[in-house]
Short mmCIF file of C-alpha atoms and ligand atoms in Angstrom, two decimals:
data_model
loop_
_atom_site.label_atom_id
_atom_site.label_comp_id
_atom_site.label_asym_id
_atom_site.label_seq_id
_atom_site.Cartn_x
_atom_site.Cartn_y
_atom_site.Cartn_z
CA UNK A 12 58.40 -21.18 -26.41
CA UNK A 13 57.58 -17.90 -24.89
CA UNK A 14 60.30 -15.07 -26.33
CA UNK A 15 62.01 -12.37 -24.60
CA UNK A 16 63.84 -9.24 -25.84
CA UNK A 17 67.21 -9.04 -24.41
CA UNK A 18 68.92 -5.51 -24.56
CA UNK A 19 72.54 -5.29 -24.10
CA UNK A 20 72.52 -1.95 -22.15
CA UNK A 21 76.45 -1.57 -21.79
CA UNK A 22 79.18 -3.57 -23.15
CA UNK A 23 82.45 -1.88 -21.95
CA UNK A 24 84.98 -2.65 -19.25
CA UNK A 25 84.95 -0.78 -15.79
CA UNK A 26 86.42 2.18 -17.18
CA UNK A 27 84.23 2.65 -20.24
CA UNK A 28 85.14 3.34 -23.46
CA UNK A 29 86.17 6.02 -24.65
CA UNK A 30 88.39 5.79 -21.39
CA UNK A 31 88.57 9.41 -19.64
CA UNK A 32 92.01 10.73 -20.91
CA UNK A 33 92.65 8.08 -23.63
CA UNK A 34 93.15 9.43 -27.19
CA UNK A 35 94.14 6.01 -28.67
CA UNK A 36 92.40 4.92 -31.98
CA UNK A 37 89.37 3.01 -30.19
CA UNK A 38 88.68 5.89 -27.82
CA UNK A 39 88.67 8.38 -30.53
CA UNK A 40 86.85 6.30 -33.00
CA UNK A 41 83.46 7.26 -34.72
CA UNK A 42 81.94 4.08 -34.91
CA UNK A 43 79.08 4.17 -32.32
CA UNK A 44 79.87 0.34 -31.37
CA UNK A 45 83.05 1.73 -30.15
CA UNK A 46 81.48 3.59 -27.33
CA UNK A 47 80.82 1.04 -24.38
CA UNK A 48 79.18 2.07 -21.29
CA UNK A 49 79.68 -0.19 -18.11
CA UNK A 50 78.12 -3.73 -18.47
CA UNK A 51 74.49 -4.89 -17.98
CA UNK A 52 71.90 -6.54 -19.82
CA UNK A 53 67.90 -6.37 -19.75
CA UNK A 54 65.23 -8.79 -20.33
CA UNK A 55 61.81 -7.86 -21.35
CA UNK A 56 58.80 -9.77 -21.64
CA UNK A 57 56.21 -9.18 -24.54
CA UNK A 58 53.50 -9.01 -21.77
CA UNK A 59 53.06 -8.77 -17.96
CA UNK A 60 52.96 -12.61 -17.24
CA UNK A 61 50.07 -11.65 -14.46
CA UNK A 62 47.32 -9.28 -14.37
CA UNK A 63 48.82 -6.15 -12.91
CA UNK A 64 47.22 -5.38 -9.57
CA UNK A 65 45.09 -2.28 -9.75
CA UNK A 66 46.95 0.59 -9.44
CA UNK A 67 46.20 4.40 -8.98
CA UNK A 68 46.09 6.24 -12.40
CA UNK A 69 49.82 7.05 -12.69
CA UNK A 70 51.99 9.33 -15.04
CA UNK A 71 54.35 6.20 -15.30
CA UNK A 72 51.81 3.80 -16.81
CA UNK A 73 54.01 1.00 -15.98
CA UNK A 74 51.06 -1.21 -15.44
CA UNK A 75 50.99 -2.11 -18.81
CA UNK A 76 54.59 -2.23 -19.76
CA UNK A 77 56.51 -5.50 -20.25
CA UNK A 78 58.05 -7.19 -17.12
CA UNK A 79 61.67 -6.16 -16.92
CA UNK A 80 64.50 -8.11 -15.35
CA UNK A 81 67.89 -6.67 -15.06
CA UNK A 82 71.30 -7.96 -14.70
CA UNK A 83 73.46 -5.48 -12.61
CA UNK A 84 72.74 -1.87 -12.13
CA UNK A 85 76.12 -0.30 -13.49
CA UNK A 86 77.07 3.29 -12.94
CA UNK A 87 75.47 4.09 -16.29
CA UNK A 88 72.28 2.88 -15.50
CA UNK A 89 70.28 5.77 -15.57
CA UNK A 90 71.17 6.83 -19.14
CA UNK A 91 70.91 3.24 -19.99
CA UNK A 92 67.49 2.91 -18.78
CA UNK A 93 66.47 6.15 -20.65
CA UNK A 94 67.94 4.94 -23.86
CA UNK A 95 66.07 1.58 -23.49
CA UNK A 96 62.70 3.29 -22.73
CA UNK A 97 62.72 1.03 -19.40
CA UNK A 98 59.81 2.05 -17.05
CA UNK A 99 59.07 -1.24 -15.02
CA UNK A 100 61.58 -3.36 -13.65
CA UNK A 101 60.37 -6.73 -11.95
CA UNK A 102 63.71 -7.81 -10.28
CA UNK A 103 67.40 -7.26 -10.60
CA UNK A 104 69.93 -9.97 -10.54
CA UNK A 105 73.68 -9.11 -9.49
CA UNK A 106 76.82 -10.96 -10.69
CA UNK A 107 78.84 -9.56 -8.05
CA UNK A 108 79.93 -6.47 -6.15
CA UNK A 109 82.49 -4.42 -8.23
CA UNK A 110 81.80 -0.54 -8.69
CA UNK A 111 80.93 -1.22 -12.39
CA UNK A 112 78.14 -3.52 -11.83
CA UNK A 113 76.66 -2.00 -8.78
CA UNK A 114 77.06 1.77 -8.56
CA UNK A 115 73.93 2.52 -10.37
CA UNK A 116 71.86 1.12 -7.59
CA UNK A 117 70.52 4.26 -6.38
CA UNK A 118 68.58 5.12 -9.52
CA UNK A 119 66.38 2.14 -9.04
CA UNK A 120 64.31 4.56 -6.83
CA UNK A 121 62.68 6.05 -9.89
CA UNK A 122 61.00 2.58 -10.87
CA UNK A 123 59.85 2.08 -7.29
CA UNK A 124 57.27 4.38 -8.20
CA UNK A 125 56.16 1.93 -10.90
CA UNK A 126 56.49 -1.02 -8.44
CA UNK A 127 54.29 -2.43 -5.99
CA UNK A 128 56.58 -2.81 -3.07
CA UNK A 129 60.04 -3.10 -2.64
CA UNK A 130 62.14 -4.38 -5.98
CA UNK A 131 63.52 -7.83 -5.14
CA UNK A 132 67.15 -8.12 -5.66
CA UNK A 133 69.11 -11.44 -6.04
CA UNK A 134 72.84 -11.77 -5.44
CA UNK A 135 75.26 -14.08 -3.90
CA UNK A 136 76.29 -13.78 -0.09
CA UNK A 137 79.18 -11.62 -0.60
CA UNK A 138 77.71 -9.33 -3.20
CA UNK A 139 74.59 -8.71 -0.74
CA UNK A 140 77.20 -7.78 1.86
CA UNK A 141 78.88 -5.46 -0.73
CA UNK A 142 75.45 -3.79 -1.33
CA UNK A 143 74.80 -3.35 2.31
CA UNK A 144 78.34 -1.87 3.10
CA UNK A 145 78.30 0.25 -0.21
CA UNK A 146 74.68 1.59 0.08
CA UNK A 147 74.41 1.68 3.44
CA UNK A 148 71.60 4.29 3.77
CA UNK A 149 69.54 2.05 1.41
CA UNK A 150 69.48 -1.07 4.02
CA UNK A 151 69.09 1.93 7.23
CA UNK A 152 65.66 2.11 8.33
CA UNK A 153 66.56 5.15 10.43
CA UNK A 154 67.90 6.97 7.25
CA UNK A 155 65.99 10.08 7.49
CA UNK A 156 65.48 10.36 3.71
CA UNK A 157 62.78 9.32 1.74
CA UNK A 158 64.30 9.37 -1.47
CA UNK A 159 66.23 6.27 -1.60
CA UNK A 160 65.38 2.95 -3.23
CA UNK A 161 63.29 0.38 -1.76
CA UNK A 162 64.93 -3.07 -2.31
CA UNK A 163 64.37 -6.56 -0.89
CA UNK A 164 67.93 -8.37 -1.12
CA UNK A 165 67.86 -12.20 -1.18
CA UNK A 166 70.84 -13.96 -1.10
CA UNK A 167 70.98 -17.11 -3.73
CA UNK A 168 73.34 -20.10 -3.99
CA UNK A 169 73.91 -21.99 -7.07
CA UNK A 170 72.24 -24.16 -8.56
CA UNK A 171 69.17 -23.29 -6.75
CA UNK A 172 67.23 -21.58 -9.65
CA UNK A 173 64.70 -18.65 -8.98
CA UNK A 174 61.43 -17.70 -10.89
CA UNK A 175 60.79 -13.90 -11.91
CA UNK A 176 57.95 -13.18 -14.14
CA UNK A 177 57.25 -16.66 -14.96
CA UNK A 178 60.56 -17.35 -15.77
CA UNK A 179 63.50 -19.42 -14.29
CA UNK A 180 66.98 -17.80 -13.53
CA UNK A 181 69.57 -20.16 -12.76
CA UNK A 182 72.85 -18.99 -11.17
CA UNK A 183 76.03 -20.85 -12.14
CA UNK A 184 79.35 -20.16 -10.23
CA UNK A 185 82.22 -18.56 -12.10
CA UNK A 186 85.56 -17.57 -10.66
CA UNK A 187 86.39 -13.83 -11.45
CA UNK A 188 90.15 -14.09 -10.28
CA UNK A 189 90.04 -15.29 -6.74
CA UNK A 190 86.15 -14.19 -6.61
CA UNK A 191 83.37 -16.37 -6.82
CA UNK A 192 80.69 -14.70 -8.89
CA UNK A 193 77.33 -15.46 -10.72
CA UNK A 194 76.45 -16.14 -14.21
CA UNK A 195 73.06 -16.50 -14.99
CA UNK A 196 71.18 -18.95 -17.21
CA UNK A 197 67.76 -17.97 -18.26
CA UNK A 198 65.67 -20.34 -21.12
CA UNK A 199 68.46 -21.49 -23.57
CA UNK A 200 70.35 -18.49 -22.82
CA UNK A 201 73.16 -17.47 -20.71
CA UNK A 202 75.04 -14.32 -19.52
CA UNK A 203 78.42 -14.92 -18.15
CA UNK A 204 80.48 -11.75 -17.16
CA UNK A 205 83.53 -11.16 -15.41
CA UNK A 206 85.32 -14.83 -15.57
CA UNK A 207 88.47 -15.90 -15.53
CA UNK A 208 87.79 -19.47 -15.25
CA UNK A 209 84.13 -21.39 -15.45
CA UNK A 210 84.32 -24.62 -13.05
CA UNK A 211 82.86 -27.71 -14.39
CA UNK A 212 79.39 -27.78 -13.21
CA UNK A 213 78.68 -24.28 -14.84
CA UNK A 214 80.12 -25.30 -17.79
CA UNK A 215 77.80 -28.37 -18.30
CA UNK A 216 74.86 -25.83 -18.11
CA UNK A 217 76.20 -23.56 -20.69
CA UNK A 218 76.49 -26.33 -23.69
CA UNK A 219 74.19 -26.00 -26.59
CA UNK A 220 72.77 -22.81 -25.87
CA UNK A 221 70.86 -20.46 -28.11
CA UNK A 222 72.42 -17.15 -27.07
CA UNK A 223 75.58 -17.10 -24.82
CA UNK A 224 77.05 -13.79 -24.04
CA UNK A 225 80.38 -14.03 -22.60
CA UNK A 226 83.14 -11.70 -21.08
CA UNK A 227 86.12 -10.98 -23.58
CA UNK A 228 88.11 -8.29 -22.51
CA UNK A 229 90.71 -7.87 -24.87
CA UNK A 230 93.78 -10.03 -26.49
CA UNK A 231 96.41 -9.81 -23.90
CA UNK A 232 95.92 -12.18 -20.77
CA UNK A 233 94.35 -10.19 -17.66
CA UNK A 234 94.28 -11.91 -14.30
CA UNK A 235 90.79 -11.98 -13.81
CA UNK A 236 89.06 -11.73 -17.17
CA UNK A 237 88.62 -14.01 -20.02
CA UNK A 238 90.57 -12.80 -23.70
CA UNK A 239 89.15 -13.05 -27.10
CA UNK A 240 91.06 -16.21 -27.94
CA UNK A 241 90.00 -17.96 -24.30
CA UNK A 242 86.02 -17.02 -25.25
CA UNK A 243 86.72 -18.14 -28.82
CA UNK A 244 87.85 -21.76 -27.32
CA UNK A 245 84.86 -21.76 -25.16
CA UNK A 246 82.48 -21.01 -27.80
CA UNK A 247 83.79 -23.96 -29.98
CA UNK A 248 83.61 -26.45 -26.54
CA UNK A 249 80.20 -25.02 -25.78
CA UNK A 250 78.78 -24.68 -29.00
CA UNK A 251 76.00 -22.25 -28.74
CA UNK A 252 74.02 -21.26 -31.70
CA UNK A 253 75.33 -17.32 -31.43
CA UNK A 254 77.57 -16.00 -29.03
CA UNK A 255 78.54 -12.51 -27.96
CA UNK A 256 81.39 -11.14 -26.56
CA UNK A 257 81.00 -8.37 -23.51
CA UNK A 258 83.20 -6.26 -21.09
CA UNK A 259 85.26 -5.12 -23.96
CA UNK A 260 88.20 -2.78 -23.11
CA UNK A 261 89.41 0.21 -25.32
CA UNK A 262 92.13 -2.54 -26.87
CA UNK A 263 89.39 -3.98 -29.36
CA UNK A 264 88.23 -1.75 -32.19
CA UNK A 265 84.70 -3.35 -33.16
CA UNK A 266 84.75 -3.42 -36.85
CA UNK A 267 88.49 -5.24 -36.93
CA UNK A 268 87.95 -7.26 -34.26
CA UNK A 269 84.62 -8.68 -35.86
CA UNK A 270 86.27 -9.30 -39.05
CA UNK A 271 88.49 -11.93 -37.30
CA UNK A 272 85.48 -13.76 -35.73
CA UNK A 273 83.52 -16.56 -37.19
CA UNK A 274 80.12 -15.34 -38.15
CA UNK A 275 78.10 -16.80 -35.39
CA UNK A 276 80.45 -14.81 -32.78
CA UNK A 277 79.91 -11.07 -32.62
CA UNK A 278 80.93 -8.52 -30.20
CA UNK A 279 78.11 -7.11 -28.35
CA UNK A 280 77.39 -3.48 -28.59
CA UNK A 281 75.51 -1.10 -26.42
CA UNK A 282 71.91 -1.00 -27.65
CA UNK A 283 72.24 -4.34 -29.03
CA UNK A 284 68.70 -6.18 -28.98
CA UNK A 285 68.09 -10.07 -29.51
CA UNK A 286 64.92 -12.07 -29.40
CA UNK A 287 65.58 -14.90 -27.36
CA UNK A 288 63.54 -18.52 -26.43
CA UNK A 289 62.70 -18.39 -22.68
ZN1 ZN B 312 83.26 -5.79 -14.71
ZN1 ZN B 313 84.51 -7.28 -11.75
#
């Protein structure tokens, strides 16, 4: 089985943690795992899946870099990509069009230099509409400025899979309050952020995984997000080998929360890296 390196670029909720202006015990914690940027993950494959096309000598050197697949471009994307040493991106999958998941899209332009042609971007119909509205200049052929990302947006519909860099990505429909959004399964792993409910067809595809990354915002109920208790129940039902909670608010102190969790369930943190089977 080929493996990929999964990096949690950001594990925080929409505000990030610390939250601006807050002096609570989590926002002032000195544990680096309590510093959470906005949510995103990156998958990297150990070697390019296909021989790279001949390219002119470039200071980016990305022809020999591992293939990279990103899920969401958070407002913190540039800093996250620098921290992860990202220099090649083969595709972006979007979960939904909320600001904390898309606002870093402009910074994809720097990775165009390392990519032959526009970067393919996959999202459901409403998210593609959000991207076109929020980043109108990116999709405007008459925009008189060359320093914009070159993007090829594709609408995807669950459960139709997409193959990128030799890997199958399966979009799964989940509910984020009233908003239908996408989770993704790749190999025996899945990323399920920003959900309040997982309909049966998606649940069926999330059973017995190796790694399951799940939204668990906080303990108190929230209309559009899962809680620690709810996500724990799901982990019991779905029985992944390992589960990681993400999209975490400033209500949860990392060390204290983990002490109350079973050993195979952990809180994700920024910079967490996992080897996963694809
Ligand atoms: Zn979010
Ligand atoms: Zn959201």
